[in-house]
Amino acid sequence: MGASLPALLRRPAILWIALAAALVAASVIALLVVPRSDADEASYRDPALPVAERVEDLLGRMTIEEKVGQMTQAAVPAVEDTPADIAELGIGSLLNGGSDALHDTPEDWAAMIDGFQRRALDSRLGIPLVYGIDAVHGNGALPGAVIFPHNIGLGAAHDPELAGRTAAITAAETRATGVHWTFAPCVCVARDSRWGRTYESYGEDPGLAIEYAGPVVRGFQGEDLAANTSVLATAKHYVGDGGTAYGTSTTEDYLLDQGVTTLTEDELRQLHLAPFQSAVDAGVGSVMVSYSSTDLGDGPVKAHADGYLLNDVLKGELGFDGFVVSDWQGVDQIGDDYAEAVRTAINAGIDMVMVPFEYERFITTLLAEIESGAVSEDRIDDAVARILTQKFALGLFERPLADTTGAADVGSEAHRAVAREAVAASQVLLRNENDLLPLTGDERLYVAGSGADSLGRQMGGWSGSWQGTVESVHDGTTLLAGIQETAASVTYSEKATEPLEGADVGIVVVAEDPYAEGVGDAGAGKHDMRVSEADAAAIDHVCGAVDCAVIVVSGRPIEIESHLDGVDALVAAWLPGSEGAGVADPLFGRTAYDGRLPVSWPRVLEDEPLNVGDPDYDPLFPFGLGLRTEATG
Ligand code: BGC
Ligand code: BGC
């Protein structure tokens, strides 16, 4: 239909002038708004350039709205019905909360995340999203994933290299679903076992977290963050989360979690800060702020508002050059005046805010603070540069969409073998009269207790859902199944109601029900760290009749002294995760008992806080205790 060239040439000059004017106008507009065609050739898109140059180039092209968008992290349920906001507001990050186990297969996760990612790529500058999840002991939101022992068990194993291998597998099983970022490791130092997050800690001694942080961060992040087996790691929660005093929490019915940590600055540095230095030295890409407050003598300051600890200490002194992310609604907790809370948090050094629901409110609030000059553009540029640096390192600009190559290996035999190794290494033998353990496997065994045949209990919180569940959705092997694999004869009766006749040895597996965070704080009749009535009855019945071993499945020490009459052997199994057979390995002598207590074991929970080195230290079992056995093959 178009006019032929000779015809065009015969058009009057006025048309030529109009055409030229239009071209000039178009280029002026092009210069003003930087259309995609320009962005496509922009140097930030050039993988051959150093990351710092790409960041600078991109930052120079961004509007203030786009910058604030990058600092915004929304939860999936918040954008599910409004996905167009991702491109429109330039949202920089998404996460799914602990209870958002959204899909059953890696491919379905990847398809969902890719769907959101395509929205982000449609934004003016096409800046990809970074997607985060709490893969704190394996990818707990993915049913087929291997679930490792929670950190307390890894700490009991006293083997940072092994912990690093578990992190590398978690990374691979997580990246294969399209997720780029895990909110782990918790390098928290649990000073009071009543804390509901004790199991997320490697133990009460900062030496453990100091040793573990490096190998675990390197395990997650790999040699190359852009590899399809690596995820960005998060050292959390900065700082002093494990030092809060009983009764200081003001969140719901929490007792310790999110409370106040009162100590001198020297103590804070030695007990809680030092592990962050290890994480920073290992190149950790992000740090999450603690809900807790720190009182160094001048009254409590919320960690989310603590410019001294975030700006001066973490970013200055420790040399952290990744980005700082808030905790879930952590900024809201600073105070009732939201504008003041946002201003305080960003000025204190928080780079990305896990909003996670009312993201438009966060964006308009921060924009107003910038407009008024209360938050400087330099601060915003610093925050965004930190975030973009990690996105470039993750290779997201080159490969924004999921690479599910690793999906085939999710929950593989090889991965489960490492988990089983970690479980076996984490078992702590606390009592072993007459060398009852290891068993030969030829005994007629009687197995009871609430932890024997419950995948959910052995996994604990952050498994399938935030709080975890007694009925698990994961694939795995219970302790009972592990015992049955080896033992010639096993009678199982959870409540020990079956007759004991003929049994040589009893094994009673007592357990805590799953919990997470402050919901699991113990005391005041909440989770009480006590043996349940049913488990206590099982111990009485079984151990009163035959030689017996008690195995404790728990995230922390429990009050057990009064149940130990007649108990010949006692084992702390922690929260082993999906590979319960690892508990059976030292039990039958395939491996040695070699774990050691990473926390002091109190007689009663009122003895907490109880830590090695305390004056009048009188634990039931001291920090570091662990009887050894030889592997018998
Ligand atoms: C927890 C964090 C977690 C975040 C996202 C918060 O409640 O304190 O550890 O990473 O939620 O699920
Ligand atoms: C979410 C968790 C989050 C918690 C904070 C839960 O609903 O699933 O991820 O840590 O809320 O309170």
XYZ file of C-alpha atoms and ligand atoms in Angstrom:
657
model
C 0.000 0.000 0.000
C 2.867 2.417 0.725
C 3.782 5.028 -1.914
C 6.709 4.057 -4.122
C 10.017 5.900 -3.733
C 9.664 7.955 -6.927
C 6.166 8.949 -5.784
C 7.499 10.034 -2.377
C 10.183 12.093 -4.021
C 7.532 13.993 -5.926
C 5.792 15.071 -2.622
C 5.949 18.783 -1.875
C 8.765 20.161 0.288
C 6.364 20.903 3.143
C 6.044 17.170 3.755
C 9.810 16.805 4.003
C 9.956 19.599 6.532
C 7.202 18.020 8.588
C 8.998 14.684 8.504
C 12.284 16.259 9.644
C 10.506 18.095 12.455
C 8.880 14.885 13.590
C 12.242 13.140 13.646
C 13.786 15.890 15.746
C 10.858 15.811 18.147
C 11.096 12.041 18.426
C 14.793 12.180 19.285
C 14.184 14.860 21.888
C 11.502 12.701 23.494
C 13.829 9.724 23.195
C 16.548 11.593 25.063
C 14.126 12.641 27.760
C 12.475 9.331 28.544
C 15.147 6.792 27.540
C 12.939 4.343 25.680
C 13.654 0.617 25.829
C 15.493 0.662 22.492
C 18.132 2.853 24.131
C 18.139 0.839 27.351
C 18.784 -2.261 25.272
C 22.133 -0.874 24.196
C 22.919 0.800 27.483
C 26.157 -0.148 29.153
C 24.392 -1.593 32.193
C 23.287 -4.377 29.858
C 26.855 -5.204 28.875
C 28.051 -8.245 30.844
C 31.615 -7.535 29.773
C 31.728 -4.372 31.877
C 32.638 -4.444 35.573
C 29.595 -4.611 37.859
C 30.390 -1.247 39.460
C 30.257 0.433 36.060
C 26.992 -1.258 35.175
C 25.484 -0.189 38.481
C 26.572 3.393 37.965
C 25.193 3.488 34.462
C 21.851 2.031 35.505
C 21.538 4.238 38.552
C 22.116 7.258 36.321
C 19.109 6.307 34.217
C 16.675 5.706 37.075
C 13.968 8.044 38.278
C 13.497 8.456 42.006
C 10.318 6.354 41.781
C 12.256 3.539 40.145
C 14.872 3.723 42.862
C 12.310 3.478 45.645
C 10.716 0.576 43.785
C 13.997 -1.325 43.998
C 14.002 -0.841 47.752
C 10.565 -2.440 48.054
C 9.984 -6.107 48.830
C 6.435 -7.429 48.612
C 4.990 -10.801 49.579
C 3.490 -12.904 46.801
C -0.019 -12.820 48.286
C 0.184 -9.007 48.133
C 0.835 -8.887 44.379
C -1.039 -11.975 43.247
C -4.091 -9.982 42.238
C -2.177 -6.875 41.180
C 0.795 -8.214 39.218
C 0.807 -5.169 36.922
C 2.119 -3.180 39.915
C 5.429 -4.973 39.565
C 6.237 -3.144 36.333
C 4.290 0.008 37.126
C 5.912 0.595 40.489
C 9.188 -1.053 39.558
C 9.039 -3.356 42.606
C 12.504 -4.755 43.218
C 11.875 -7.919 45.164
C 9.306 -10.546 46.125
C 9.293 -13.172 48.815
C 6.992 -15.807 50.079
C 6.413 -16.017 53.791
C 6.966 -19.119 55.845
C 3.406 -20.295 55.404
C 3.275 -19.695 51.671
C 4.170 -23.149 50.420
C 2.690 -22.180 47.106
C 3.560 -25.062 44.792
C 4.455 -28.725 44.894
C 7.040 -28.964 42.138
C 10.144 -26.976 41.197
C 8.645 -26.399 37.750
C 5.474 -24.859 39.189
C 7.487 -22.593 41.457
C 9.631 -21.567 38.503
C 6.600 -20.857 36.328
C 5.103 -18.631 38.997
C 8.314 -16.724 39.602
C 8.963 -16.370 35.877
C 5.478 -14.915 35.509
C 6.341 -12.193 38.003
C 9.782 -11.786 36.493
C 8.324 -11.116 33.042
C 6.341 -8.286 34.588
C 9.530 -6.801 36.000
C 11.290 -7.177 32.659
C 8.458 -5.180 31.116
C 9.290 -2.189 33.262
C 10.948 0.760 31.536
C 14.498 -0.290 32.375
C 13.758 -4.000 32.621
C 15.375 -4.445 36.030
C 14.821 -8.046 37.159
C 13.299 -9.028 40.501
C 15.227 -10.875 43.163
C 13.032 -13.542 44.798
C 13.649 -14.642 48.390
C 12.553 -17.531 50.612
C 13.354 -18.985 54.034
C 15.326 -22.035 52.934
C 16.739 -22.341 56.437
C 17.292 -26.131 56.564
C 16.632 -27.107 52.997
C 13.862 -25.651 50.891
C 11.108 -26.239 53.440
C 8.409 -24.890 51.119
C 9.023 -27.607 48.528
C 7.560 -31.025 49.437
C 10.155 -33.093 47.558
C 13.159 -31.212 48.908
C 15.624 -32.755 51.302
C 15.268 -31.258 54.783
C 18.458 -31.017 56.829
C 18.809 -30.833 60.587
C 18.049 -27.385 61.961
C 21.153 -25.389 62.845
C 21.275 -26.539 66.451
C 21.957 -30.075 65.219
C 24.599 -28.868 62.788
C 26.195 -27.039 65.705
C 26.160 -30.251 67.764
C 28.054 -31.989 64.961
C 30.875 -29.457 65.359
C 31.582 -29.767 61.648
C 31.360 -26.454 59.745
C 32.538 -28.078 56.517
C 29.615 -30.523 56.621
C 27.258 -27.608 57.343
C 28.698 -25.913 54.259
C 27.834 -28.967 52.161
C 24.253 -28.946 53.434
C 24.027 -25.263 52.474
C 25.310 -25.973 48.971
C 22.622 -28.616 48.453
C 19.940 -26.314 49.841
C 21.137 -23.684 47.397
C 20.908 -26.045 44.437
C 17.451 -27.316 45.445
C 16.276 -23.741 45.888
C 17.733 -22.121 42.758
C 16.236 -24.965 40.705
C 12.803 -23.560 41.600
C 13.649 -20.096 40.299
C 14.323 -18.651 43.771
C 17.519 -16.572 43.977
C 17.876 -15.776 47.618
C 17.605 -17.538 50.981
C 17.046 -15.821 54.319
C 19.766 -17.920 55.939
C 21.980 -18.522 57.813
C 20.804 -17.368 61.190
C 24.134 -16.613 62.853
C 22.243 -15.973 66.041
C 23.745 -17.001 69.367
C 21.015 -18.457 71.585
C 21.786 -17.431 75.146
C 18.486 -18.616 76.625
C 17.056 -21.922 75.426
C 13.536 -20.804 76.232
C 13.823 -18.726 73.055
C 11.613 -20.205 70.332
C 14.393 -19.715 67.780
C 17.062 -21.614 69.711
C 17.090 -24.304 67.017
C 17.940 -21.741 64.347
C 21.159 -21.057 66.238
C 24.360 -23.126 66.071
C 24.532 -22.853 69.842
C 25.136 -20.651 72.873
C 28.837 -20.136 72.207
C 29.574 -17.443 69.634
C 32.572 -19.539 68.599
C 30.170 -21.901 66.827
C 28.430 -19.231 64.745
C 31.814 -17.628 64.063
C 33.102 -20.918 62.673
C 29.954 -21.882 60.776
C 29.093 -18.557 59.154
C 31.894 -18.665 56.588
C 31.474 -22.208 55.234
C 27.675 -21.896 55.233
C 27.650 -18.549 53.414
C 30.111 -19.954 50.870
C 27.972 -23.082 50.572
C 24.901 -21.024 49.689
C 26.606 -18.523 47.416
C 29.038 -20.916 45.719
C 32.048 -19.743 43.759
C 29.786 -17.841 41.409
C 26.469 -16.388 42.543
C 25.214 -16.523 38.972
C 25.538 -20.304 38.814
C 22.294 -22.267 38.710
C 23.293 -23.938 41.986
C 23.879 -20.771 44.034
C 21.646 -18.495 46.051
C 22.293 -15.186 47.728
C 22.717 -15.739 51.479
C 21.449 -13.632 54.388
C 23.208 -13.356 57.715
C 20.463 -12.755 60.290
C 19.255 -11.259 62.558
C 21.407 -8.231 63.062
C 22.181 -8.081 65.917
C 21.616 -9.605 69.349
C 18.441 -11.559 68.491
C 19.541 -14.471 70.692
C 20.290 -12.325 73.715
C 16.853 -11.017 74.572
C 15.773 -11.241 78.195
C 12.807 -13.333 79.279
C 9.661 -11.227 79.562
C 10.920 -8.298 77.483
C 8.992 -9.045 74.308
C 6.025 -6.845 73.525
C 4.863 -8.867 70.513
C 1.638 -10.788 71.089
C 2.226 -13.427 73.771
C 5.930 -13.771 72.962
C 8.251 -13.917 75.946
C 11.792 -13.528 74.595
C 11.605 -13.303 70.831
C 11.725 -9.714 69.533
C 12.498 -8.499 73.067
C 15.373 -6.465 74.484
C 19.021 -7.500 74.652
C 20.702 -5.643 77.493
C 24.483 -5.774 77.741
C 27.588 -3.673 77.332
C 28.872 -2.869 73.884
C 31.881 -5.123 74.503
C 29.586 -8.011 75.355
C 27.462 -7.331 72.293
C 30.544 -7.395 70.120
C 31.916 -10.620 71.581
C 28.675 -12.560 71.840
C 26.531 -11.426 68.951
C 28.458 -9.261 66.502
C 31.481 -11.456 65.892
C 29.616 -14.048 63.751
C 28.545 -11.274 61.386
C 32.187 -10.439 60.780
C 32.719 -14.039 59.605
C 29.709 -13.792 57.312
C 30.896 -10.480 55.886
C 34.402 -11.852 55.382
C 32.867 -14.746 53.444
C 31.149 -12.251 51.151
C 27.570 -12.560 52.359
C 25.326 -10.580 50.009
C 22.633 -9.522 52.454
C 22.042 -9.024 56.148
C 18.585 -9.080 57.773
C 17.840 -6.810 60.693
C 16.581 -8.184 64.001
C 13.157 -7.423 65.420
C 14.834 -7.109 68.805
C 16.081 -3.991 70.563
C 19.492 -3.407 72.022
C 20.086 -1.636 75.300
C 23.717 -0.684 75.693
C 23.017 1.383 78.776
C 20.969 4.242 77.374
C 17.675 2.439 76.997
C 16.419 0.064 74.305
C 16.836 0.944 70.626
C 15.056 -1.121 67.961
C 17.642 -2.743 65.702
C 15.605 -1.448 62.752
C 16.238 2.095 63.956
C 19.828 1.662 65.062
C 21.960 3.810 62.789
C 25.020 3.268 64.921
C 24.942 -0.517 64.664
C 23.840 -0.603 61.012
C 25.678 2.290 59.412
C 28.722 2.726 61.587
C 29.390 -0.790 62.755
C 28.035 -3.133 60.059
C 28.653 -1.091 56.935
C 31.551 0.928 58.282
C 33.629 -1.114 60.661
C 32.754 -4.610 59.482
C 33.023 -3.522 55.863
C 29.700 -5.012 54.736
C 29.078 -4.017 51.124
C 25.955 -6.084 50.419
C 22.456 -4.808 51.206
C 20.514 -4.697 54.455
C 16.947 -6.016 54.378
C 14.411 -5.366 57.120
C 12.509 -8.173 58.740
C 8.846 -8.832 57.921
C 6.962 -5.645 58.918
C 9.995 -4.832 61.041
C 9.913 -1.179 60.015
C 6.306 -0.857 61.215
C 7.479 -1.861 64.685
C 9.671 1.225 65.028
C 6.671 3.298 66.025
C 3.124 4.328 65.307
C 4.065 7.184 62.997
C 4.745 5.350 59.748
C 6.507 8.221 58.016
C 8.861 8.561 60.940
C 9.424 4.813 61.027
C 10.324 4.704 57.320
C 12.599 7.757 57.555
C 14.342 6.358 60.631
C 14.833 2.904 59.123
C 16.239 4.120 55.814
C 18.482 6.667 57.463
C 19.660 3.990 59.899
C 20.952 2.025 56.909
C 18.168 -0.339 55.831
C 18.385 -0.735 52.057
C 15.397 -2.928 51.263
C 12.172 -3.096 53.206
C 10.297 -6.394 53.577
C 7.056 -4.458 53.618
C 5.536 -6.996 52.717
C 1.834 -6.149 52.163
C 1.130 -2.422 51.886
C 3.849 -1.700 49.387
C 2.172 1.336 47.825
C 1.990 2.960 51.217
C 5.692 2.324 51.749
C 6.580 3.726 48.339
C 4.542 6.926 48.666
C 5.779 7.429 52.213
C 9.436 7.100 51.291
C 8.983 9.315 48.227
C 7.496 12.031 50.433
C 10.414 11.741 52.859
C 12.854 12.170 49.981
C 10.859 15.062 48.575
C 10.985 16.849 51.922
C 14.703 16.230 52.221
C 14.358 14.070 55.344
C 15.967 11.197 53.448
C 18.760 12.200 51.111
C 19.098 11.056 47.510
C 22.616 9.934 48.341
C 21.226 7.497 50.903
C 18.774 6.205 48.284
C 21.530 5.861 45.679
C 23.656 3.932 48.139
C 20.773 1.576 48.970
C 19.880 0.967 45.331
C 23.494 0.518 44.256
C 23.899 -2.177 46.910
C 20.784 -4.008 45.732
C 21.664 -3.749 42.037
C 25.191 -4.983 42.706
C 23.801 -8.252 44.057
C 21.340 -8.551 41.169
C 24.199 -8.236 38.699
C 26.256 -10.743 40.683
C 23.315 -13.168 40.553
C 23.413 -12.922 36.775
C 19.792 -11.793 36.707
C 20.288 -9.286 33.917
C 21.672 -12.000 31.647
C 19.442 -14.867 32.803
C 16.396 -13.463 34.543
C 14.243 -16.563 34.078
C 14.457 -19.757 36.079
C 16.894 -22.490 35.128
C 15.245 -25.667 36.360
C 18.058 -27.977 35.263
C 18.629 -28.864 38.917
C 14.998 -29.885 39.436
C 15.836 -33.478 38.612
C 18.187 -33.612 41.594
C 15.769 -32.180 44.139
C 15.520 -34.720 46.939
C 17.974 -37.052 45.177
C 19.642 -39.999 46.888
C 22.948 -38.126 46.851
C 21.410 -35.116 48.577
C 19.641 -37.285 51.133
C 22.890 -39.107 51.857
C 24.491 -35.817 52.934
C 21.490 -35.031 55.121
C 21.708 -38.459 56.718
C 25.407 -37.924 57.342
C 24.593 -34.614 59.035
C 21.890 -36.240 61.178
C 24.230 -39.011 62.305
C 26.970 -36.502 63.122
C 24.596 -34.334 65.132
C 23.501 -37.026 67.612
C 24.674 -36.305 71.144
C 24.930 -39.191 73.576
C 24.320 -37.864 77.075
C 24.119 -41.043 79.115
C 25.079 -44.634 78.319
C 24.930 -46.943 81.324
C 26.433 -50.387 80.867
C 27.241 -49.394 77.307
C 23.708 -50.052 76.179
C 24.508 -48.243 72.942
C 25.344 -49.030 70.260
C 22.795 -51.765 69.775
C 23.648 -54.791 67.695
C 20.418 -54.846 65.720
C 19.718 -58.381 66.890
C 17.778 -57.267 69.971
C 14.021 -57.446 70.056
C 13.174 -53.760 70.196
C 10.135 -51.978 71.521
C 9.747 -48.463 70.147
C 7.404 -45.828 71.586
C 6.963 -42.073 71.916
C 5.525 -39.174 69.934
C 8.735 -38.531 68.024
C 9.276 -42.041 66.695
C 7.001 -41.943 63.690
C 6.387 -38.276 62.989
C 8.142 -36.569 60.099
C 6.559 -33.283 61.119
C 7.934 -33.385 64.652
C 11.417 -34.344 63.519
C 11.433 -31.420 61.052
C 10.174 -28.728 63.411
C 9.245 -25.227 62.266
C 9.959 -23.728 58.839
C 8.928 -26.989 57.191
C 5.901 -26.922 54.929
C 4.706 -23.906 56.876
C 6.027 -21.234 59.193
C 5.176 -23.103 62.395
C 5.646 -26.566 60.946
C 3.029 -29.281 61.399
C 2.811 -32.640 63.088
C 1.554 -34.116 59.815
C 4.287 -33.382 57.300
C 3.904 -32.851 53.575
C 7.529 -33.793 52.918
C 9.036 -37.033 51.718
C 11.359 -38.563 54.224
C 12.200 -41.341 56.628
C 11.026 -41.321 60.217
C 13.227 -42.458 63.092
C 11.061 -45.558 63.325
C 11.608 -46.386 59.655
C 15.346 -45.940 60.169
C 15.300 -48.308 63.127
C 13.199 -50.847 61.228
C 15.703 -50.799 58.367
C 18.326 -52.294 60.662
C 16.675 -54.058 63.557
C 15.664 -57.668 63.259
C 12.553 -57.258 65.403
C 10.622 -54.090 66.189
C 7.335 -53.631 68.012
C 6.032 -50.090 67.672
C 3.432 -48.571 69.936
C 3.392 -44.781 70.135
C 1.813 -44.624 73.569
C 3.372 -47.884 74.741
C 0.007 -49.558 74.969
C 1.108 -52.794 73.268
C 2.409 -55.475 75.644
C 6.166 -55.352 76.303
C 6.568 -59.111 76.672
C 9.560 -60.455 74.873
C 11.262 -57.088 74.317
C 14.981 -56.845 75.130
C 15.422 -53.109 74.735
C 13.015 -50.186 74.674
C 13.511 -46.975 72.717
C 11.272 -44.068 73.681
C 11.414 -41.111 71.341
C 10.041 -38.063 73.130
C 9.402 -34.929 71.120
C 8.372 -31.321 71.146
C 5.572 -30.348 68.798
C 6.750 -27.994 66.025
C 6.917 -24.238 66.526
C 8.700 -21.191 65.165
C 9.816 -17.827 66.464
C 8.149 -16.353 69.554
C 5.237 -18.759 69.268
C 7.704 -21.312 70.607
C 9.038 -19.208 73.459
C 8.879 -21.383 76.563
C 7.487 -20.473 79.949
C 4.337 -19.110 81.478
C 2.451 -22.231 80.449
C 3.149 -21.751 76.731
C 5.504 -24.265 75.131
C 7.005 -25.515 78.329
C 10.031 -27.531 77.204
C 8.673 -30.423 79.206
C 8.139 -34.054 78.329
C 4.479 -34.428 77.381
C 2.302 -36.535 79.659
C 1.948 -39.230 77.030
C 5.697 -39.400 76.434
C 6.366 -39.413 80.176
C 3.949 -42.316 80.584
C 5.732 -44.163 77.772
C 9.093 -43.677 79.492
C 7.722 -44.911 82.829
C 6.117 -47.928 81.285
C 8.942 -48.990 78.973
C 11.968 -48.009 81.031
C 10.404 -49.496 84.150
C 10.360 -52.871 82.445
C 13.356 -53.261 80.124
C 16.745 -51.714 79.360
C 15.957 -48.544 77.583
C 17.182 -45.598 75.590
C 15.370 -42.270 75.425
C 15.856 -40.175 72.303
C 14.847 -36.515 72.490
C 13.561 -34.878 69.288
C 13.543 -31.179 70.079
C 14.792 -27.785 69.079
C 16.472 -27.262 72.445
C 17.031 -28.939 75.773
C 13.844 -29.978 77.553
C 13.211 -30.594 81.250
C 13.972 -34.269 81.592
C 15.819 -34.848 84.855
C 12.763 -36.127 86.702
C 12.110 -38.747 84.000
C 15.538 -40.320 83.949
C 15.178 -43.029 86.622
C 15.502 -46.330 84.854
C 16.738 -44.732 81.664
C 20.020 -46.339 80.600
C 20.857 -44.254 77.567
C 19.876 -40.755 76.557
C 20.392 -39.177 73.146
C 19.699 -35.627 71.942
C 18.628 -35.932 68.313
C 17.614 -32.252 67.806
C 15.389 -31.651 64.773
C 16.915 -34.021 62.242
C 14.702 -33.191 59.248
C 13.722 -35.627 56.540
C 16.415 -38.271 57.037
C 15.452 -39.960 60.278
C 17.609 -42.948 59.411
C 20.627 -40.865 60.390
C 19.494 -41.224 64.007
C 19.736 -44.987 63.639
C 23.294 -44.877 62.290
C 25.147 -44.345 65.595
C 22.337 -46.127 67.451
C 23.388 -49.355 65.717
C 27.079 -48.496 65.558
C 27.346 -47.825 61.830
C 28.843 -44.493 62.840
C 30.274 -43.284 66.137
C 28.419 -41.044 68.550
C 30.506 -37.935 68.219
C 28.216 -34.924 68.675
C 28.614 -32.508 71.580
C 26.093 -30.228 73.264
C 26.050 -26.813 71.578
C 23.978 -25.459 74.491
C 23.987 -26.088 78.231
C 21.196 -28.412 79.326
C 19.282 -26.998 82.307
C 17.680 -29.026 85.070
C 14.539 -26.885 84.958
C 13.680 -24.181 82.497
C 13.822 -21.492 85.185
C 17.592 -22.149 85.257
C 17.759 -20.306 81.925
C 19.525 -18.239 80.819
C 22.226 -20.821 81.429
C 25.537 -20.559 79.647
C 28.949 -22.043 80.178
C 31.081 -19.653 82.196
C 28.155 -18.398 84.304
C 28.841 -18.109 88.018
C 27.251 -21.069 89.872
C 26.954 -22.963 86.590
C 24.952 -26.090 87.481
C 23.485 -27.676 84.376
C 22.064 -31.170 84.100
C 24.502 -31.671 81.223
C 27.227 -29.113 80.537
C 27.943 -27.380 77.264
C 30.240 -29.562 75.176
C 29.200 -32.874 76.734
C 28.958 -35.777 74.353
C 29.882 -39.372 75.153
C 31.809 -41.124 72.409
C 31.290 -44.589 71.036
C 33.272 -46.429 68.413
C 31.704 -47.335 65.124
C 31.269 -51.094 65.080
C 30.692 -51.282 61.351
C 11.521 -13.869 60.471
C 12.650 -13.934 59.514
C 12.171 -14.433 58.178
C 11.064 -13.539 57.673
C 10.510 -13.964 56.330
C 10.325 -13.155 59.900
O 9.232 -13.332 60.727
O 11.944 -13.237 61.662
O 13.656 -14.780 60.017
O 13.236 -14.482 57.263
O 10.010 -13.558 58.606
O 9.758 -15.100 56.418
C 4.906 -15.537 57.713
C 6.334 -15.681 58.111
C 6.707 -14.522 58.893
C 5.755 -14.288 60.042
C 6.086 -13.034 60.759
C 4.054 -15.337 58.920
O 2.734 -15.200 58.558
O 4.526 -16.687 57.038
O 7.161 -15.783 56.996
O 7.991 -14.765 59.373
O 4.449 -14.216 59.608
O 5.229 -12.802 61.829
